[in-house]
Short mmCIF file of C-alpha atoms and ligand atoms in Angstrom, two decimals:
data_model
loop_
_atom_site.label_atom_id
_atom_site.label_comp_id
_atom_site.label_asym_id
_atom_site.label_seq_id
_atom_site.Cartn_x
_atom_site.Cartn_y
_atom_site.Cartn_z
CA VAL A 136 -8.94 34.82 -9.46
CA VAL A 137 -7.33 31.66 -8.24
CA SER A 138 -8.69 30.71 -4.88
CA GLU A 139 -6.79 27.60 -4.06
CA ALA A 140 -4.98 26.81 -0.85
CA PHE A 141 -2.75 24.39 0.94
CA VAL A 142 -4.35 23.70 4.31
CA THR A 143 -2.90 22.21 7.46
CA LEU A 144 -4.17 21.69 10.99
CA CYS A 145 -2.73 22.55 14.37
CA THR A 146 -4.87 21.78 17.41
CA SER A 147 -2.13 21.73 20.03
CA ASP A 148 1.17 23.39 20.93
CA ALA A 149 3.04 20.17 20.21
CA TYR A 150 2.36 20.43 16.47
CA VAL A 151 3.16 24.14 15.98
CA ILE A 152 6.75 23.46 15.01
CA GLY A 153 5.55 20.87 12.47
CA ALA A 154 3.03 23.25 10.93
CA CYS A 155 5.63 26.05 10.69
CA VAL A 156 8.27 23.84 9.07
CA LEU A 157 5.66 22.55 6.62
CA GLY A 158 4.71 26.17 5.81
CA HIS A 159 8.37 27.06 5.21
CA SER A 160 8.86 24.01 3.03
CA LEU A 161 5.90 25.14 0.89
CA ARG A 162 7.25 28.71 0.59
CA ARG A 163 10.55 27.34 -0.68
CA THR A 164 8.69 25.69 -3.57
CA LYS A 165 7.49 29.12 -4.76
CA THR A 166 3.92 27.90 -4.69
CA GLU A 167 1.29 30.23 -6.10
CA LYS A 168 -1.37 28.95 -3.74
CA MET A 169 -2.49 30.39 -0.40
CA LEU A 170 -1.21 28.84 2.82
CA VAL A 171 -3.89 28.26 5.43
CA CYS A 172 -3.63 26.84 8.93
CA ILE A 173 -6.66 25.68 10.87
CA VAL A 174 -6.18 26.20 14.61
CA THR A 175 -8.19 25.80 17.78
CA LYS A 176 -8.35 27.94 20.91
CA SER A 177 -5.94 25.64 22.68
CA LEU A 178 -2.80 27.20 21.17
CA SER A 179 -0.82 29.59 23.37
CA PRO A 180 -0.76 33.20 22.12
CA GLU A 181 2.98 32.87 21.27
CA ASN A 182 2.35 29.76 19.24
CA ARG A 183 -0.64 31.27 17.52
CA GLN A 184 1.61 34.20 16.54
CA GLN A 185 4.23 31.86 15.09
CA ILE A 186 1.58 30.29 12.91
CA THR A 187 0.35 33.73 11.82
CA ASP A 188 3.89 34.67 10.80
CA VAL A 189 4.16 31.74 8.38
CA PHE A 190 0.66 31.27 6.97
CA ASP A 191 -1.41 33.65 4.82
CA GLN A 192 -4.55 32.83 6.72
CA VAL A 193 -5.26 31.33 10.12
CA GLU A 194 -8.74 29.92 10.65
CA GLU A 195 -9.94 29.26 14.17
CA VAL A 196 -12.42 26.40 14.47
CA ASP A 197 -14.06 24.35 17.20
CA GLU A 198 -12.35 21.20 18.37
CA LEU A 199 -13.96 17.95 17.29
CA ASP A 200 -12.94 14.80 19.11
CA SER A 201 -13.93 11.23 18.42
CA GLY A 202 -13.61 10.23 22.07
CA ASP A 203 -13.29 6.69 20.73
CA VAL A 204 -10.94 5.10 23.24
CA ALA A 205 -11.43 1.53 22.03
CA ASN A 206 -10.47 2.06 18.39
CA LEU A 207 -7.70 4.51 19.24
CA SER A 208 -6.09 1.93 21.47
CA LEU A 209 -6.15 -0.55 18.58
CA LEU A 210 -4.21 2.12 16.70
CA GLN A 211 -1.93 2.62 19.74
CA ARG A 212 -2.44 6.40 19.33
CA PRO A 213 -4.83 7.58 22.10
CA GLU A 214 -4.06 11.21 21.22
CA LEU A 215 -5.56 11.11 17.72
CA GLY A 216 -9.27 11.54 18.55
CA ILE A 217 -8.67 15.26 18.15
CA THR A 218 -7.86 14.75 14.47
CA PHE A 219 -11.62 14.72 13.81
CA THR A 220 -11.07 18.50 13.79
CA LYS A 221 -9.52 17.97 10.33
CA ILE A 222 -12.96 17.74 8.75
CA GLN A 223 -13.46 21.44 9.53
CA ALA A 224 -11.27 21.95 6.43
CA TRP A 225 -14.38 21.34 4.29
CA LYS A 226 -15.83 24.57 5.68
CA LEU A 227 -13.16 26.70 3.92
CA THR A 228 -15.65 27.47 1.17
CA GLN A 229 -13.87 30.72 0.26
CA PHE A 230 -11.56 28.40 -1.70
CA SER A 231 -12.59 26.45 -4.79
CA LYS A 232 -10.07 23.68 -4.19
CA CYS A 233 -7.63 22.77 -1.45
CA VAL A 234 -4.83 20.36 -0.71
CA PHE A 235 -4.72 19.21 2.88
CA LEU A 236 -1.34 18.37 4.41
CA ASP A 237 -0.78 17.00 7.92
CA ALA A 238 1.48 19.13 10.10
CA ASP A 239 3.98 16.23 10.10
CA THR A 240 4.55 16.42 6.33
CA LEU A 241 7.42 18.10 4.48
CA VAL A 242 7.20 19.30 0.89
CA LEU A 243 10.40 18.71 -1.10
CA GLY A 244 9.49 20.41 -4.38
CA ASN A 245 6.68 22.33 -6.06
CA VAL A 246 3.47 20.27 -5.94
CA ASP A 247 0.98 22.81 -7.35
CA GLU A 248 0.06 20.16 -9.93
CA LEU A 249 -1.94 18.46 -7.15
CA PHE A 250 -4.70 21.04 -7.68
CA GLU A 251 -5.42 19.46 -11.06
CA LYS A 252 -6.76 16.39 -9.28
CA GLY A 253 -10.45 16.16 -8.43
CA GLU A 254 -12.24 15.82 -5.12
CA PHE A 255 -11.47 13.42 -3.52
CA ALA A 256 -7.90 12.32 -4.24
CA ALA A 257 -5.42 10.66 -1.88
CA ALA A 258 -2.57 8.14 -1.82
CA PRO A 259 -2.77 4.55 -0.53
CA ASP A 260 -1.97 3.72 3.08
CA VAL A 261 0.85 1.20 3.35
CA GLY A 262 -0.89 -0.53 6.25
CA TRP A 263 -3.98 -1.49 4.26
CA PRO A 264 -3.71 -0.09 0.73
CA ASP A 265 -7.44 -0.27 -0.09
CA CYS A 266 -7.59 2.61 2.38
CA PHE A 267 -6.06 5.97 1.67
CA ASN A 268 -3.73 7.74 4.04
CA SER A 269 -5.43 10.91 5.26
CA GLY A 270 -2.24 12.94 5.73
CA VAL A 271 -2.34 14.35 2.17
CA PHE A 272 -5.50 14.81 0.12
CA VAL A 273 -7.09 17.00 -2.53
CA PHE A 274 -10.61 18.20 -1.77
CA THR A 275 -13.29 20.73 -2.62
CA PRO A 276 -14.62 22.65 0.39
CA SER A 277 -18.37 22.24 0.75
CA ASN A 278 -20.71 22.78 3.67
CA THR A 279 -22.78 19.84 2.47
CA THR A 280 -19.80 17.49 2.50
CA PHE A 281 -18.83 18.82 5.91
CA SER A 282 -22.30 18.11 7.30
CA GLU A 283 -22.38 14.64 5.81
CA ILE A 284 -19.00 13.68 7.25
CA LEU A 285 -19.99 15.16 10.60
CA ALA A 286 -23.23 13.16 10.57
CA LEU A 287 -21.32 9.99 9.70
CA SER A 288 -18.93 10.64 12.58
CA LYS A 289 -21.91 10.56 14.92
CA THR A 290 -23.76 7.58 13.46
CA THR A 291 -21.04 5.19 12.32
CA GLY A 292 -17.97 6.75 13.84
CA SER A 293 -14.46 5.93 12.71
CA PHE A 294 -13.07 2.40 12.51
CA ASP A 295 -9.71 3.65 13.80
CA GLY A 296 -10.95 6.36 16.12
CA GLY A 297 -9.22 9.08 14.09
CA ASP A 298 -9.90 11.11 10.96
CA GLN A 299 -8.45 8.46 8.64
CA GLY A 300 -11.02 5.82 9.54
CA LEU A 301 -13.81 8.39 9.30
CA LEU A 302 -12.76 9.74 5.91
CA ASN A 303 -12.24 6.23 4.53
CA ALA A 304 -15.76 5.36 5.65
CA TYR A 305 -17.13 8.45 3.90
CA TYR A 306 -15.12 7.98 0.68
CA SER A 307 -15.55 4.23 0.86
CA ASN A 308 -15.39 3.66 -2.89
CA TRP A 309 -11.99 5.34 -3.15
CA SER A 310 -10.05 2.16 -3.89
CA SER A 311 -12.28 1.24 -6.82
CA SER A 312 -12.50 4.74 -8.27
CA ASP A 313 -10.51 5.91 -11.26
CA ALA A 314 -6.94 7.16 -11.50
CA THR A 315 -7.90 10.82 -11.03
CA ARG A 316 -8.77 10.01 -7.42
CA ARG A 317 -5.50 8.32 -6.67
CA LEU A 318 -2.31 10.16 -5.81
CA SER A 319 1.04 8.57 -6.44
CA PHE A 320 2.80 7.46 -3.30
CA VAL A 321 5.48 10.09 -4.04
CA TYR A 322 2.97 12.69 -2.77
CA ASN A 323 2.64 10.98 0.58
CA MET A 324 5.67 8.86 1.23
CA THR A 325 5.25 7.67 4.76
CA ALA A 326 8.74 7.54 6.19
CA ASN A 327 8.50 3.88 7.25
CA ALA A 328 8.33 2.94 3.54
CA SER A 329 12.09 3.48 3.36
CA TYR A 330 12.55 0.02 4.84
CA GLY A 331 9.29 -1.72 3.81
CA TYR A 332 10.47 -2.56 0.29
CA ALA A 333 14.06 -1.36 0.11
CA PRO A 334 14.69 -1.93 -3.63
CA ALA A 335 11.60 0.14 -4.55
CA TYR A 336 12.71 2.89 -2.17
CA GLN A 337 16.15 2.97 -3.81
CA ARG A 338 14.54 2.99 -7.25
CA PHE A 339 11.95 5.72 -6.62
CA LYS A 340 13.20 7.82 -3.69
CA ASP A 341 14.46 10.64 -5.91
CA ASP A 342 10.92 11.10 -7.24
CA VAL A 343 9.46 11.73 -3.78
CA LYS A 344 7.76 15.11 -3.42
CA ILE A 345 6.10 14.97 -0.01
CA LEU A 346 7.42 13.15 3.07
CA HIS A 347 5.02 12.18 5.83
CA PHE A 348 6.43 11.41 9.27
CA ILE A 349 3.66 9.16 10.57
CA GLY A 350 3.71 7.60 14.00
CA SER A 351 4.14 9.06 17.45
CA HIS A 352 7.86 9.84 17.01
CA LYS A 353 8.05 13.04 14.94
CA PRO A 354 11.25 14.67 13.62
CA TRP A 355 10.99 17.43 16.24
CA HIS A 356 11.21 14.79 18.99
CA GLY A 357 14.82 14.07 17.99
CA MET A 358 16.48 11.34 15.96
CA PRO A 359 14.96 7.83 15.87
CA GLN A 360 16.39 4.97 17.89
CA PRO A 361 18.76 2.68 15.99
CA GLY A 362 16.73 -0.19 14.56
CA PRO A 363 15.55 -1.70 11.29
CA GLY A 364 15.67 0.97 8.61
CA SER A 365 16.83 3.68 11.00
CA THR A 366 19.65 4.81 8.66
CA ALA A 367 17.14 5.80 6.00
CA ILE A 368 14.79 7.35 8.57
CA VAL A 369 17.65 9.44 9.98
CA GLN A 370 18.31 10.78 6.48
CA LEU A 371 14.62 11.69 6.12
CA PHE A 372 14.55 13.36 9.54
CA GLU A 373 17.63 15.33 8.48
CA LYS A 374 15.71 16.70 5.51
CA TRP A 375 13.12 18.03 7.94
CA TRP A 376 15.80 19.58 10.17
CA ARG A 377 17.46 21.30 7.20
CA VAL A 378 14.21 23.14 6.47
CA HIS A 379 13.76 23.84 10.19
CA ASP A 380 17.24 25.38 10.51
CA ASP A 381 17.00 27.35 7.26
CA VAL T 273 -15.25 -23.30 -24.64
CA VAL T 274 -13.92 -21.47 -21.65
CA SER T 275 -10.19 -21.89 -21.41
CA GLU T 276 -9.23 -20.11 -18.27
CA ALA T 277 -6.84 -21.30 -15.61
CA PHE T 278 -5.37 -20.61 -12.23
CA VAL T 279 -1.61 -20.94 -12.57
CA THR T 280 1.09 -21.38 -9.95
CA LEU T 281 4.81 -22.02 -10.06
CA CYS T 282 7.02 -24.58 -8.36
CA THR T 283 10.70 -24.53 -9.24
CA SER T 284 12.03 -26.38 -6.20
CA ASP T 285 11.12 -29.13 -3.75
CA ALA T 286 10.76 -26.60 -0.95
CA TYR T 287 7.61 -25.07 -2.52
CA VAL T 288 5.80 -28.30 -3.43
CA ILE T 289 3.82 -28.37 -0.22
CA GLY T 290 2.80 -24.76 -0.80
CA ALA T 291 1.65 -25.44 -4.35
CA CYS T 292 -0.34 -28.53 -3.26
CA VAL T 293 -2.09 -26.73 -0.39
CA LEU T 294 -2.91 -23.84 -2.74
CA GLY T 295 -4.34 -26.35 -5.24
CA HIS T 296 -6.47 -27.95 -2.51
CA SER T 297 -7.67 -24.56 -1.35
CA LEU T 298 -8.81 -23.79 -4.92
CA ARG T 299 -10.64 -27.13 -5.26
CA ARG T 300 -12.55 -26.40 -2.07
CA THR T 301 -13.91 -23.23 -3.70
CA LYS T 302 -15.55 -25.34 -6.44
CA THR T 303 -13.83 -23.28 -9.08
CA GLU T 304 -14.80 -23.95 -12.69
CA LYS T 305 -11.34 -23.03 -13.96
CA MET T 306 -8.42 -25.32 -14.77
CA LEU T 307 -5.60 -25.67 -12.26
CA VAL T 308 -2.13 -25.48 -13.79
CA CYS T 309 1.27 -25.77 -12.15
CA ILE T 310 4.45 -24.68 -13.91
CA VAL T 311 7.41 -26.81 -12.83
CA THR T 312 11.07 -27.19 -13.72
CA LYS T 313 13.26 -30.29 -14.01
CA SER T 314 14.62 -29.71 -10.53
CA LEU T 315 11.66 -31.35 -8.75
CA SER T 316 12.18 -34.90 -7.46
CA PRO T 317 9.97 -37.52 -9.17
CA GLU T 318 7.95 -37.99 -5.93
CA ASN T 319 7.31 -34.28 -5.68
CA ARG T 320 6.45 -34.01 -9.34
CA GLN T 321 3.90 -36.79 -8.78
CA GLN T 322 2.36 -34.94 -5.84
CA ILE T 323 1.86 -31.91 -8.06
CA THR T 324 0.34 -34.06 -10.80
CA ASP T 325 -2.14 -35.51 -8.29
CA VAL T 326 -3.50 -32.07 -7.43
CA PHE T 327 -3.33 -30.05 -10.65
CA ASP T 328 -5.16 -30.61 -13.93
CA GLN T 329 -2.10 -29.76 -15.94
CA VAL T 330 1.61 -29.65 -15.17
CA GLU T 331 3.78 -27.64 -17.53
CA GLU T 332 7.51 -28.16 -17.51
CA VAL T 333 9.53 -25.09 -18.45
CA ASP T 334 13.16 -23.99 -18.42
CA GLU T 335 14.49 -22.23 -15.36
CA LEU T 336 15.07 -18.50 -15.71
CA ASP T 337 17.25 -16.86 -13.10
CA SER T 338 18.04 -13.17 -12.66
CA GLY T 339 21.46 -13.91 -11.14
CA ASP T 340 21.19 -10.39 -9.71
CA VAL T 341 23.02 -10.75 -6.41
CA ALA T 342 23.19 -7.03 -5.65
CA ASN T 343 19.48 -6.26 -5.86
CA LEU T 344 18.47 -9.54 -4.21
CA SER T 345 20.62 -8.69 -1.22
CA LEU T 346 18.82 -5.34 -0.94
CA LEU T 347 15.65 -7.43 -0.76
CA GLN T 348 17.36 -9.77 1.75
CA ARG T 349 16.08 -12.72 -0.33
CA PRO T 350 19.04 -14.19 -2.28
CA GLU T 351 16.91 -17.19 -3.30
CA LEU T 352 14.40 -15.22 -5.38
CA GLY T 353 16.38 -14.87 -8.65
CA ILE T 354 14.71 -18.08 -9.75
CA THR T 355 11.31 -16.36 -9.66
CA PHE T 356 12.13 -14.98 -13.14
CA THR T 357 10.78 -18.39 -14.19
CA LYS T 358 7.33 -16.96 -13.40
CA ILE T 359 7.26 -15.10 -16.70
CA GLN T 360 7.03 -18.47 -18.49
CA ALA T 361 3.34 -18.29 -17.49
CA TRP T 362 2.77 -15.94 -20.46
CA LYS T 363 3.57 -18.89 -22.75
CA LEU T 364 0.42 -20.77 -21.67
CA THR T 365 -1.32 -19.58 -24.83
CA GLN T 366 -3.72 -22.52 -24.79
CA PHE T 367 -5.62 -20.39 -22.24
CA SER T 368 -7.39 -17.14 -23.07
CA LYS T 369 -6.98 -15.74 -19.59
CA CYS T 370 -5.19 -16.80 -16.43
CA VAL T 371 -4.86 -15.84 -12.79
CA PHE T 372 -1.39 -16.37 -11.41
CA LEU T 373 -1.04 -17.26 -7.72
CA ASP T 374 2.24 -17.68 -5.85
CA ALA T 375 2.71 -21.09 -4.22
CA ASP T 376 2.64 -19.32 -0.84
CA THR T 377 -0.93 -18.10 -1.28
CA LEU T 378 -4.12 -19.63 0.13
CA VAL T 379 -7.56 -19.11 -1.38
CA LEU T 380 -10.31 -18.73 1.22
CA GLY T 381 -13.37 -18.58 -1.04
CA ASN T 382 -14.39 -18.72 -4.69
CA VAL T 383 -12.49 -16.05 -6.64
CA ASP T 384 -13.57 -16.93 -10.19
CA GLU T 385 -14.71 -13.31 -10.54
CA LEU T 386 -11.03 -12.40 -10.95
CA PHE T 387 -11.25 -13.60 -14.56
CA GLU T 388 -13.50 -10.62 -15.32
CA LYS T 389 -10.51 -8.31 -14.82
CA GLY T 390 -8.34 -7.36 -17.79
CA GLU T 391 -4.65 -7.93 -18.48
CA PHE T 392 -2.81 -6.75 -16.45
CA ALA T 393 -4.45 -6.55 -13.01
CA ALA T 394 -2.79 -6.81 -9.61
CA ALA T 395 -3.04 -5.51 -6.04
CA PRO T 396 -0.77 -2.89 -4.44
CA ASP T 397 2.36 -3.91 -2.57
CA VAL T 398 2.31 -2.66 1.01
CA GLY T 399 6.03 -1.84 0.88
CA TRP T 400 5.68 0.71 -1.93
CA PRO T 401 2.05 0.88 -3.07
CA ASP T 402 2.75 2.47 -6.49
CA CYS T 403 4.13 -0.99 -7.21
CA PHE T 404 1.94 -4.06 -7.41
CA ASN T 405 2.66 -7.26 -5.55
CA SER T 406 3.43 -9.98 -8.06
CA GLY T 407 2.07 -12.86 -5.98
CA VAL T 408 -1.45 -12.59 -7.46
CA PHE T 409 -2.23 -11.21 -10.92
CA VAL T 410 -4.64 -11.55 -13.83
CA PHE T 411 -3.01 -11.85 -17.24
CA THR T 412 -3.53 -12.91 -20.84
CA PRO T 413 -0.97 -15.42 -22.12
CA SER T 414 0.86 -14.11 -25.18
CA ASN T 415 4.14 -15.09 -26.78
CA THR T 416 4.71 -11.45 -27.69
CA THR T 417 4.34 -10.31 -24.09
CA PHE T 418 6.59 -13.15 -23.00
CA SER T 419 9.31 -12.10 -25.44
CA GLU T 420 9.04 -8.46 -24.43
CA ILE T 421 9.36 -9.22 -20.72
CA LEU T 422 12.25 -11.60 -21.42
CA ALA T 423 14.00 -8.91 -23.47
CA LEU T 424 13.46 -6.37 -20.69
CA SER T 425 14.94 -8.82 -18.18
CA LYS T 426 18.13 -8.83 -20.23
CA THR T 427 18.40 -5.12 -21.00
CA THR T 428 17.07 -3.37 -17.89
CA GLY T 429 16.84 -6.27 -15.45
CA SER T 430 14.80 -6.11 -12.28
CA PHE T 431 15.16 -3.38 -9.66
CA ASP T 432 14.68 -5.96 -6.91
CA GLY T 433 16.40 -8.89 -8.58
CA GLY T 434 13.15 -10.92 -8.62
CA ASP T 435 10.05 -11.18 -10.78
CA GLN T 436 8.25 -8.36 -8.94
CA GLY T 437 10.78 -5.71 -9.94
CA LEU T 438 10.83 -7.01 -13.49
CA LEU T 439 7.04 -7.08 -13.89
CA ASN T 440 6.67 -3.64 -12.32
CA ALA T 441 9.23 -2.31 -14.82
CA TYR T 442 7.26 -3.86 -17.69
CA TYR T 443 3.83 -2.72 -16.45
CA SER T 444 5.27 0.58 -15.25
CA ASN T 445 2.07 2.58 -15.74
CA TRP T 446 0.09 0.24 -13.49
CA SER T 447 -0.32 2.71 -10.63
CA SER T 448 -1.82 5.37 -12.89
CA SER T 449 -4.04 3.02 -14.87
CA ASP T 450 -7.76 2.65 -14.29
CA ALA T 451 -9.66 0.62 -11.73
CA THR T 452 -9.99 -2.45 -13.98
CA ARG T 453 -6.23 -2.98 -13.57
CA ARG T 454 -6.30 -2.80 -9.82
CA LEU T 455 -7.26 -5.67 -7.57
CA SER T 456 -8.57 -5.04 -4.11
CA PHE T 457 -6.13 -5.90 -1.36
CA VAL T 458 -8.53 -8.64 -0.25
CA TYR T 459 -7.28 -10.68 -3.24
CA ASN T 460 -3.69 -10.49 -2.06
CA MET T 461 -3.61 -9.83 1.64
CA THR T 462 0.01 -10.11 2.59
CA ALA T 463 0.02 -11.61 6.05
CA ASN T 464 2.13 -8.82 7.58
CA ALA T 465 -0.80 -6.45 6.96
CA SER T 466 -2.49 -7.93 10.00
CA TYR T 467 -0.34 -5.68 12.18
CA GLY T 468 0.45 -2.80 9.78
CA TYR T 469 -2.84 -1.00 10.35
CA ALA T 470 -4.64 -3.01 12.97
CA PRO T 471 -8.01 -1.18 12.91
CA ALA T 472 -8.29 -1.66 9.12
CA TYR T 473 -7.42 -5.34 9.51
CA GLN T 474 -10.17 -5.73 12.13
CA ARG T 475 -12.61 -3.87 9.90
CA PHE T 476 -11.91 -5.72 6.64
CA LYS T 477 -10.43 -9.10 7.57
CA ASP T 478 -13.67 -10.99 7.01
CA ASP T 479 -13.67 -9.80 3.38
CA VAL T 480 -10.27 -11.34 2.63
CA LYS T 481 -10.34 -13.93 -0.16
CA ILE T 482 -6.66 -14.70 -0.77
CA LEU T 483 -3.91 -14.79 1.83
CA HIS T 484 -0.29 -14.38 0.77
CA PHE T 485 2.45 -15.54 3.13
CA ILE T 486 5.27 -13.32 1.89
CA GLY T 487 8.74 -13.41 3.38
CA SER T 488 11.20 -16.19 3.95
CA HIS T 489 9.22 -17.79 6.80
CA LYS T 490 6.37 -19.74 5.19
CA PRO T 491 3.55 -21.54 7.06
CA TRP T 492 5.13 -24.94 6.28
CA HIS T 493 8.25 -23.86 8.20
CA GLY T 494 6.27 -23.88 11.44
CA MET T 495 4.67 -21.20 13.57
CA PRO T 496 6.19 -17.68 13.65
CA GLN T 497 8.29 -16.48 16.57
CA PRO T 498 6.40 -14.42 19.13
CA GLY T 499 6.75 -10.77 18.22
CA PRO T 500 4.76 -7.75 17.02
CA GLY T 501 1.57 -8.98 15.41
CA SER T 502 2.42 -12.64 15.85
CA THR T 503 -0.99 -13.49 17.35
CA ALA T 504 -2.72 -12.51 14.12
CA ILE T 505 -0.03 -14.21 12.00
CA VAL T 506 -0.48 -17.44 14.00
CA GLN T 507 -4.19 -17.34 13.21
CA LEU T 508 -3.43 -16.89 9.51
CA PHE T 509 -0.87 -19.73 9.55
CA GLU T 510 -3.53 -21.91 11.20
CA LYS T 511 -5.86 -21.29 8.27
CA TRP T 512 -3.14 -22.67 5.99
CA TRP T 513 -2.62 -25.70 8.26
CA ARG T 514 -6.34 -26.45 8.32
CA VAL T 515 -6.35 -26.81 4.53
CA HIS T 516 -3.11 -28.79 4.71
CA ASP T 517 -4.57 -31.27 7.21
CA ASP T 518 -7.90 -31.54 5.43
O1 UDP W 61 -2.58 16.75 19.06
C1 UDP W 61 -2.68 16.84 17.82
C2 UDP W 61 -2.77 15.70 17.00
C3 UDP W 61 -2.84 15.87 15.64
N1 UDP W 61 -2.89 17.12 15.09
C4 UDP W 61 -3.02 17.30 13.63
O2 UDP W 61 -3.56 16.10 13.07
C5 UDP W 61 -2.61 15.53 12.16
C6 UDP W 61 -2.70 14.01 12.24
O3 UDP W 61 -2.00 13.52 13.37
P1 UDP W 61 -0.61 12.77 13.16
O4 UDP W 61 0.08 13.37 12.00
O5 UDP W 61 0.15 12.75 14.46
O6 UDP W 61 -1.08 11.29 12.78
P2 UDP W 61 -0.23 10.20 11.95
O7 UDP W 61 0.08 10.83 10.62
O8 UDP W 61 0.99 9.90 12.77
O9 UDP W 61 -1.17 9.05 11.84
C7 UDP W 61 -1.28 16.13 12.58
O10 UDP W 61 -0.30 16.07 11.54
C8 UDP W 61 -1.68 17.54 12.92
O11 UDP W 61 -1.92 18.30 11.76
C9 UDP W 61 -2.79 18.24 15.89
O12 UDP W 61 -2.80 19.36 15.39
N2 UDP W 61 -2.69 18.07 17.24
O1 UDP W 62 12.82 -21.54 -4.79
C1 UDP W 62 11.74 -21.07 -5.19
C2 UDP W 62 11.39 -19.73 -4.97
C3 UDP W 62 10.14 -19.29 -5.43
N1 UDP W 62 9.30 -20.12 -6.10
C4 UDP W 62 8.01 -19.63 -6.63
O2 UDP W 62 8.07 -18.22 -6.74
C5 UDP W 62 7.08 -17.64 -5.87
C6 UDP W 62 7.63 -16.33 -5.32
O3 UDP W 62 8.52 -16.55 -4.23
P1 UDP W 62 8.04 -16.24 -2.74
O4 UDP W 62 6.58 -16.48 -2.63
O5 UDP W 62 8.93 -16.96 -1.76
O6 UDP W 62 8.33 -14.67 -2.65
P2 UDP W 62 7.60 -13.64 -1.63
O7 UDP W 62 6.13 -13.71 -1.92
O8 UDP W 62 7.97 -14.07 -0.24
O9 UDP W 62 8.19 -12.31 -2.02
C7 UDP W 62 6.80 -18.70 -4.85
O10 UDP W 62 5.54 -18.53 -4.21
C8 UDP W 62 6.83 -19.96 -5.71
O11 UDP W 62 5.65 -20.06 -6.50
C9 UDP W 62 9.65 -21.46 -6.31
O12 UDP W 62 8.89 -22.21 -6.88
N2 UDP W 62 10.85 -21.89 -5.84
MN1 MN W 63 0.54 12.68 10.01
MN1 MN W 64 4.88 -15.20 -2.43
#
């Protein structure tokens, strides 16, 4: 039996709409994998029910928080300490392989081929591309891995105060590992890339399979302010809203 | 005998100061490799002499220009068609291996270890990291490769109108090739990365070996305007000026 799952995380009411739209976007791709959402006690009963309606399995876990104010302020995202909860995904040992997706991602087509990649696979972060972006990754659940990452979170901590710095510290040889560990950027196109290198975006945008709406302004907060690249961002936000309204 | 060289390009008077400071920065690293500058007829005699004073070898080549106004305007850099001249570097067949460096790069420490990488090796571009940045790359001169890239420039052209789009079209499997083809970002740290992912910059900045001042505002144009990340950029510009004034 296949025991593979897409996994997302929702630790707060503010991300429920993101998780649900992501779940819908996956259903539209006719994926054969299970859809799992990790939640914490902090969700309201109504929101918890919404999650249950979309996902095959809802896993309640304890909150983990970095409490690392200094590094989070460097990131200008004080709210992201809670993303340490993401590492609880490694405890889903009922599955042989999983693909983690942030609740602010949107799947545009079937991506079941991601399960052919090995643990640990991720796409580069456009901010510092020797690091991977931790919004999309392929992993193998393992209590040992979970314990090791948890231990590292207590000894070394995270250089950005969130899960991305922690996971990059744990998988620190990612950038020098082979191609099976690297996902193409089309599996984690951070929406700001639409204006970072415009000719490449024009050239490759039709290949994009997963959009990732990084930053504090999410599609469910409304359209972005006019500014550099906002035309392209508006178009990407509209893709999210089309799935939302479907 | 070892016949390996660092190679840069200077097609216009405006980049002479950049090429000379790069050359100085390489000398300070006590490199054992040759220093070569590719030039065109358009340099003034005084500027040509300045280049000759710094580099071991000066190679005059014909200008190649993409003339691709549409794609260059997407890049907002109409002046970069001339960077097609860069592919003339593959004709330096007197060398068994070369490392190309843009004239707007600055070497901070000995990087002779780059010659251990195979053809073709480069670092990811932060705009679209499935593409490499063509400001720093390891290559093996070859008339065949030269002819193939030249032919591609005429049939397919460049998706960005400059050498980077052309070279990424030629080495189109770069992002899925193995680790020997990938350079760490510390060998081509584009200066804008200092504010893209600030915690990673803080964490890894002391490892940086080559700075790359991409964009139309180069260090020799004066200090950047105050703005997001300008404090870090000023510090990086100052590193360039310290070598300049040395
Ligand atoms: O209050 C929060 C903050 C984050 N998250 C989860 O952690 C992920 C990472 O946070 P975010 O996507 O906002 O970070 P970014 O991608 O902008 O760096 C989110 O997508 C959610 O899955 C959450 O559930 N509640
Ligand atoms: O008029 C020009 C434009 C470019 N170049 C060379 O081509 C490289 C690429 O251009 P640039 O570095 O300005 O592009 P960027 O790195 O900003 O994309 C330069 O570093 C120079 O080596 C040159 O010699 N003359
Ligand atoms: Mn995210
Ligand atoms: Mn350059």
